C-alpha atoms as one frame of an Amber mdcrd trajectory, in Angstrom:
protein
 195.627  -7.854 -56.851 196.551  -6.934 -53.289 195.011  -3.991 -51.452 198.264
  -2.064 -52.009 198.094  -2.666 -55.760 194.415  -1.731 -55.948 195.064   1.537
 -54.098 198.030   2.419 -56.308 195.958   1.696 -59.387 193.070   3.873 -58.211
 195.454   6.718 -57.325 196.874   6.838 -60.843 193.737   8.359 -62.292 192.440
  10.806 -59.685 192.923  12.343 -56.258 191.365   9.910 -53.788 189.295  10.911
 -50.781 189.619   9.606 -47.241 187.189  10.325 -44.415 187.011  12.923 -41.657
 186.939  13.089 -37.893 185.055  10.670 -35.678 185.567  12.424 -32.333 183.748
  15.646 -33.115 180.975  13.766 -34.898 180.485  11.581 -31.825 180.452  14.651
 -29.577 177.648  16.082 -31.679 175.484  13.086 -30.708 175.438  14.198 -27.028
 175.693  10.601 -25.825 175.270   9.737 -22.162 177.513   7.575 -20.016 174.951
   4.795 -20.388 175.387   4.917 -24.165 179.106   4.390 -23.777 178.916   1.792
 -21.021 176.144  -0.362 -22.443 175.784  -3.617 -20.540 179.501  -4.398 -20.407
 179.649  -3.966 -16.635 183.016  -2.219 -16.581 184.249  -0.761 -13.301 185.167
   2.697 -14.628 183.028   5.485 -16.054 183.036   5.127 -19.861 181.953   8.653
 -20.836 184.346   9.802 -23.544 185.599   6.339 -24.467 184.715   6.766 -28.131
 186.336   3.516 -29.209 184.084   1.332 -27.071 181.031   2.518 -29.010 181.849
  -0.172 -31.576 180.535  -2.589 -28.938 177.874  -0.551 -27.158 176.520   1.756
 -29.898 177.676   0.298 -33.238 174.814   2.179 -34.893 176.534   5.489 -34.094
 179.845   4.408 -35.624 178.024   2.924 -38.596 176.033   6.102 -39.200 179.166
   8.265 -39.164 181.039   5.909 -41.478 178.087   5.802 -43.858 177.950   9.601
 -43.915 181.582   9.766 -45.017 180.989   7.189 -47.740 177.984   9.191 -48.918
 180.246  12.278 -48.986 182.592  10.526 -51.409 185.226   8.753 -49.314 187.306
   6.112 -51.078 189.017   5.223 -47.792 187.284   4.981 -44.433 189.151   4.510
 -41.176 188.132   2.615 -38.094 187.109   4.437 -34.936 190.021   2.916 -33.008
 192.403   5.809 -32.331 192.673   4.868 -28.636 191.671   1.208 -28.859 194.919
  -0.076 -27.408 195.781  -1.601 -24.048 197.571   1.530 -22.768 194.788   4.002
 -23.564 191.959   1.666 -22.584 193.513   1.239 -19.144 192.059   4.662 -18.319
 188.620   3.060 -18.644 189.430  -0.371 -17.133 188.684  -1.810 -20.581 192.048
  -3.390 -21.450 190.502  -6.839 -21.763 188.193  -5.602 -24.543 190.891  -4.292
 -26.895 190.579  -7.231 -29.267 186.779  -7.098 -29.328 186.709  -3.328 -29.919
 189.091  -3.456 -32.879 187.467  -6.472 -34.508 184.018  -4.907 -34.167 185.141
  -1.541 -35.518 186.907  -3.202 -38.431 183.793  -5.178 -39.301 181.576  -2.082
 -39.223 183.840  -0.248 -41.679 184.387  -3.317 -43.876 180.683  -4.061 -44.235
 179.879  -0.501 -45.241 182.856  -0.219 -47.607 181.737  -3.422 -49.343 178.133
  -2.198 -49.474 179.106   1.011 -51.257 181.492  -0.799 -53.595 178.678  -3.154
 -54.580 176.485  -0.162 -55.476 178.783   1.435 -58.045 181.751  -0.894 -58.554
 184.240   1.650 -57.185 186.596   0.018 -54.736 186.465   1.292 -51.149 189.286
   0.686 -48.691 189.420   0.312 -44.917 192.303   1.701 -42.878 192.701   0.348
 -39.355 193.562   3.422 -37.289 196.249   3.189 -34.613 196.892   6.302 -32.526
 200.123   7.213 -30.737 198.860   6.252 -27.223 199.367   8.691 -24.348 202.951
   7.538 -23.786 206.162   8.584 -25.510 209.316   6.548 -26.028 211.544   9.514
 -26.841 210.813  11.849 -23.950 210.704  11.547 -20.191 207.508  12.593 -18.395
 209.677  13.465 -15.373 211.665  16.702 -15.718 213.842  15.591 -12.797 214.827
  12.347 -14.556 215.442  12.770 -18.304 216.278   9.081 -18.694 212.993   7.818
 -17.273 210.414   6.199 -19.571 206.965   4.936 -18.590 207.150   2.131 -21.173
 209.873   0.571 -23.302 210.023  -0.162 -27.013 209.198  -3.871 -26.780 206.167
  -3.168 -24.600 204.781  -0.696 -27.106 205.421  -3.108 -29.973 203.344  -5.733
 -28.154 200.550  -3.214 -27.529 200.450  -2.201 -31.178 200.655  -5.783 -32.425
 197.612  -6.784 -30.363 195.612  -3.936 -31.871 196.848  -4.431 -35.438 196.083
  -8.162 -35.366 192.493  -7.481 -34.288 192.031  -4.805 -36.944 193.196  -7.162
 -39.676 190.887  -9.861 -38.301 188.073  -7.310 -38.551 188.702  -6.884 -42.276
 190.992  -3.865 -42.621 193.090  -3.452 -45.764 195.781  -1.275 -44.187 197.124
  -0.332 -40.788 197.167   3.456 -40.415 199.800   4.604 -37.894 198.556   8.143
 -37.455 199.055  11.395 -35.561 202.700  10.492 -35.000 204.099  12.953 -32.466
 206.996  10.655 -31.503 208.952   9.040 -34.330 210.098   6.192 -32.076 206.465
   5.353 -31.293 205.860   5.101 -35.040 208.826   2.773 -35.385 207.293   0.548
 -32.709 204.108   0.483 -34.761 206.056  -0.503 -37.850 207.831  -3.271 -35.945
 204.484  -4.560 -34.676 203.106  -4.779 -38.206 206.245  -6.514 -39.489 205.901
  -9.114 -36.726 202.242  -9.548 -37.650 203.204 -10.060 -41.284 205.486 -12.920
 -40.271 202.701 -14.479 -38.216 200.170 -14.215 -41.051 202.560 -15.079 -43.857
 201.453 -12.110 -45.984 201.930  -8.391 -46.382 200.056  -6.018 -44.107 200.497
  -2.613 -45.788 201.005   0.396 -43.549 200.006   4.013 -43.907 201.984   6.481
 -41.786 200.917  10.008 -40.888 202.908  12.552 -38.895 201.518  15.444 -36.871
 203.408  18.712 -36.438 203.553  20.414 -33.074 205.150  23.718 -34.066 205.148
  25.949 -37.117 208.778  25.147 -37.932 207.559  21.742 -39.077 208.653  19.345
 -36.344 206.853  16.715 -34.323 207.116  16.489 -30.531 210.237  14.317 -30.690
 211.889  17.074 -32.730 212.027  15.557 -36.211 211.493  17.641 -39.319 209.159
  16.370 -42.019 212.130  15.373 -44.180 213.916  13.582 -41.340 210.721  11.757
 -40.394 210.328  10.404 -43.915 213.873   9.088 -43.988 213.318   7.502 -40.563
 210.310   5.452 -41.707 210.858   4.972 -45.442 212.273   1.481 -44.836 208.751
   0.347 -43.888 207.673   0.891 -47.514 204.393   2.542 -46.492 201.697   2.627
 -49.124 201.061   6.227 -48.020 202.997   8.807 -46.056 201.497  12.058 -44.933
 200.490  14.664 -42.408 197.378  14.973 -40.304 195.946  17.039 -37.472 198.537
  19.793 -36.813 197.356  23.389 -37.372 194.941  23.136 -40.245 195.512  23.214
 -43.980 196.717  26.802 -44.347 199.701  26.285 -42.043 200.602  22.893 -43.550
 201.227  24.266 -47.035 205.078  24.440 -46.992 205.403  21.067 -45.289 203.117
  19.357 -47.791 205.311  20.760 -50.569 208.500  19.374 -48.984 207.070  15.906
 -48.434 205.564  15.831 -51.907 208.967  16.381 -53.470 210.870  13.680 -51.595
 208.460  10.809 -50.820 208.430   8.013 -53.383 205.021   6.748 -52.326 201.469
   8.090 -52.218 200.937  11.273 -50.211 197.878  11.435 -47.943 197.059  14.689
 -46.142 194.128  15.160 -43.763 194.335  18.405 -41.788 192.184  19.794 -39.008
 189.356  22.098 -39.986 191.469  25.068 -38.945 192.359  25.779 -35.337 189.888
  25.456 -32.457 188.358  28.596 -31.001 188.430  29.548 -27.317 185.644  27.025
 -26.654 187.575  24.217 -28.330 185.248  24.171 -31.327 186.180  24.333 -35.005
 184.776  27.181 -37.081 186.398  26.618 -40.472 183.697  26.098 -43.073 183.836
  23.163 -45.514 184.378  25.429 -48.529 187.339  27.102 -46.814 189.078  23.814
 -46.061 188.326  22.575 -49.561 189.843  25.709 -51.055 193.103  25.227 -49.176
 193.546  21.575 -50.135 192.466  22.182 -53.738 195.506  24.413 -54.102 197.736
  21.448 -53.232 195.896  19.279 -55.735 196.141  21.934 -58.444 199.912  21.975
 -57.930 200.161  18.185 -58.181 201.246  17.734 -54.570 198.758  15.177 -53.183
 197.271  11.765 -53.914 194.728  11.404 -51.092 192.862  14.108 -49.155 190.628
  14.003 -46.088 190.013  15.721 -42.792 191.044  15.425 -39.156 189.761  17.198
 -36.018 186.688  19.313 -36.579 186.034  17.988 -40.074 182.634  16.580 -40.963
 180.947  14.786 -43.859 180.229  18.256 -45.262 183.972  18.998 -45.299 184.694
  15.716 -47.062 181.966  16.325 -49.647 183.356  19.816 -50.306 186.874  18.460
 -50.708 185.700  15.672 -53.028 183.852  18.188 -55.185 186.756  20.656 -55.234
 189.352  18.134 -56.472 187.110  16.022 -58.699 188.899  17.225 -61.844 192.375
  17.623 -60.337 195.273  15.554 -61.615 196.812  13.273 -58.975 200.385  13.772
 -57.849 203.005  11.890 -59.830 205.113   9.853 -57.419 208.746  10.976 -57.824
 211.736   8.698 -58.301 214.540  10.310 -56.275 218.148   9.676 -57.171 219.694
   6.917 -55.044 221.652   8.308 -52.108 222.352   7.572 -48.465 219.633   9.449
 -46.598 219.803   9.467 -42.817 217.720  11.011 -40.084 218.661  12.634 -36.835
 216.406  15.498 -35.839 217.387  16.888 -39.238 217.807  14.970 -42.462 221.307
  14.140 -43.709 221.978  13.186 -47.315 225.446  11.833 -48.113 226.680  13.420
 -51.333
């Protein structure tokens, strides 16, 4: 069976568990610039370039991944949120994009296979692709609304380079996550479709939106419902929400998406909102309690954590939903469903 089929099969019997944040776990290690830079000889300061640790401190990324697998993760993601040519330009590391993604993919793949060999339970690897620090829908210049720093084809090429390296590293899926601009996500989808043609096989995608206001819209203005109709053609193996405001504030939006999406629903919220020092105070049991409510109402298939979450959060979530029934994927009536900023369904 394909990775898509294996995931669908596993999700029929229980709520699956993904992993938690890498960024805050890396910050807890108090690494120095030398840890980040290694012996790569790059011109720019590398402090804060979490992605490059796959090359310079693979032990750190491996330890964090292992901790999430120990906590009960069925799906682990790669530490590659900013491992693309646009984001790595800030660190003069554009030339290492391929190496970073391949290395990160191999770290996650090796550990996923190790844990699967221990108990026979299949583990999956999601190659994480972040939104970059550019937006296709909005101008960064208030004096020139039509100006864009990049165009669609350029972003497609950037994403394709990253996705190809992640698949070479052993990833099962490409996770297009923290989508604040729907057009950026569409570029990611296009990149994966081009990669599929090159490889001659399916490369399943997971897509996850992030909300930027409590009304339930992303930065480009799309509602959760409109976003789903804008990307449904990609046939993602999962659709979902991540980051945003924490689980408590996501409740109504999870309910909406659960009712309309005819694919698996994966939700991985922040551990609450950061405090005035930028740190996350929400305890694992609190987060687990919020997401268990979704599971108890049959609204989710896969649960995990985003910013501020830790292996303790993932273990608490796994324990809380261990006996919960997974969401039944709905079969909506056929209709023409279109997306502007709002959804439009032709009666």
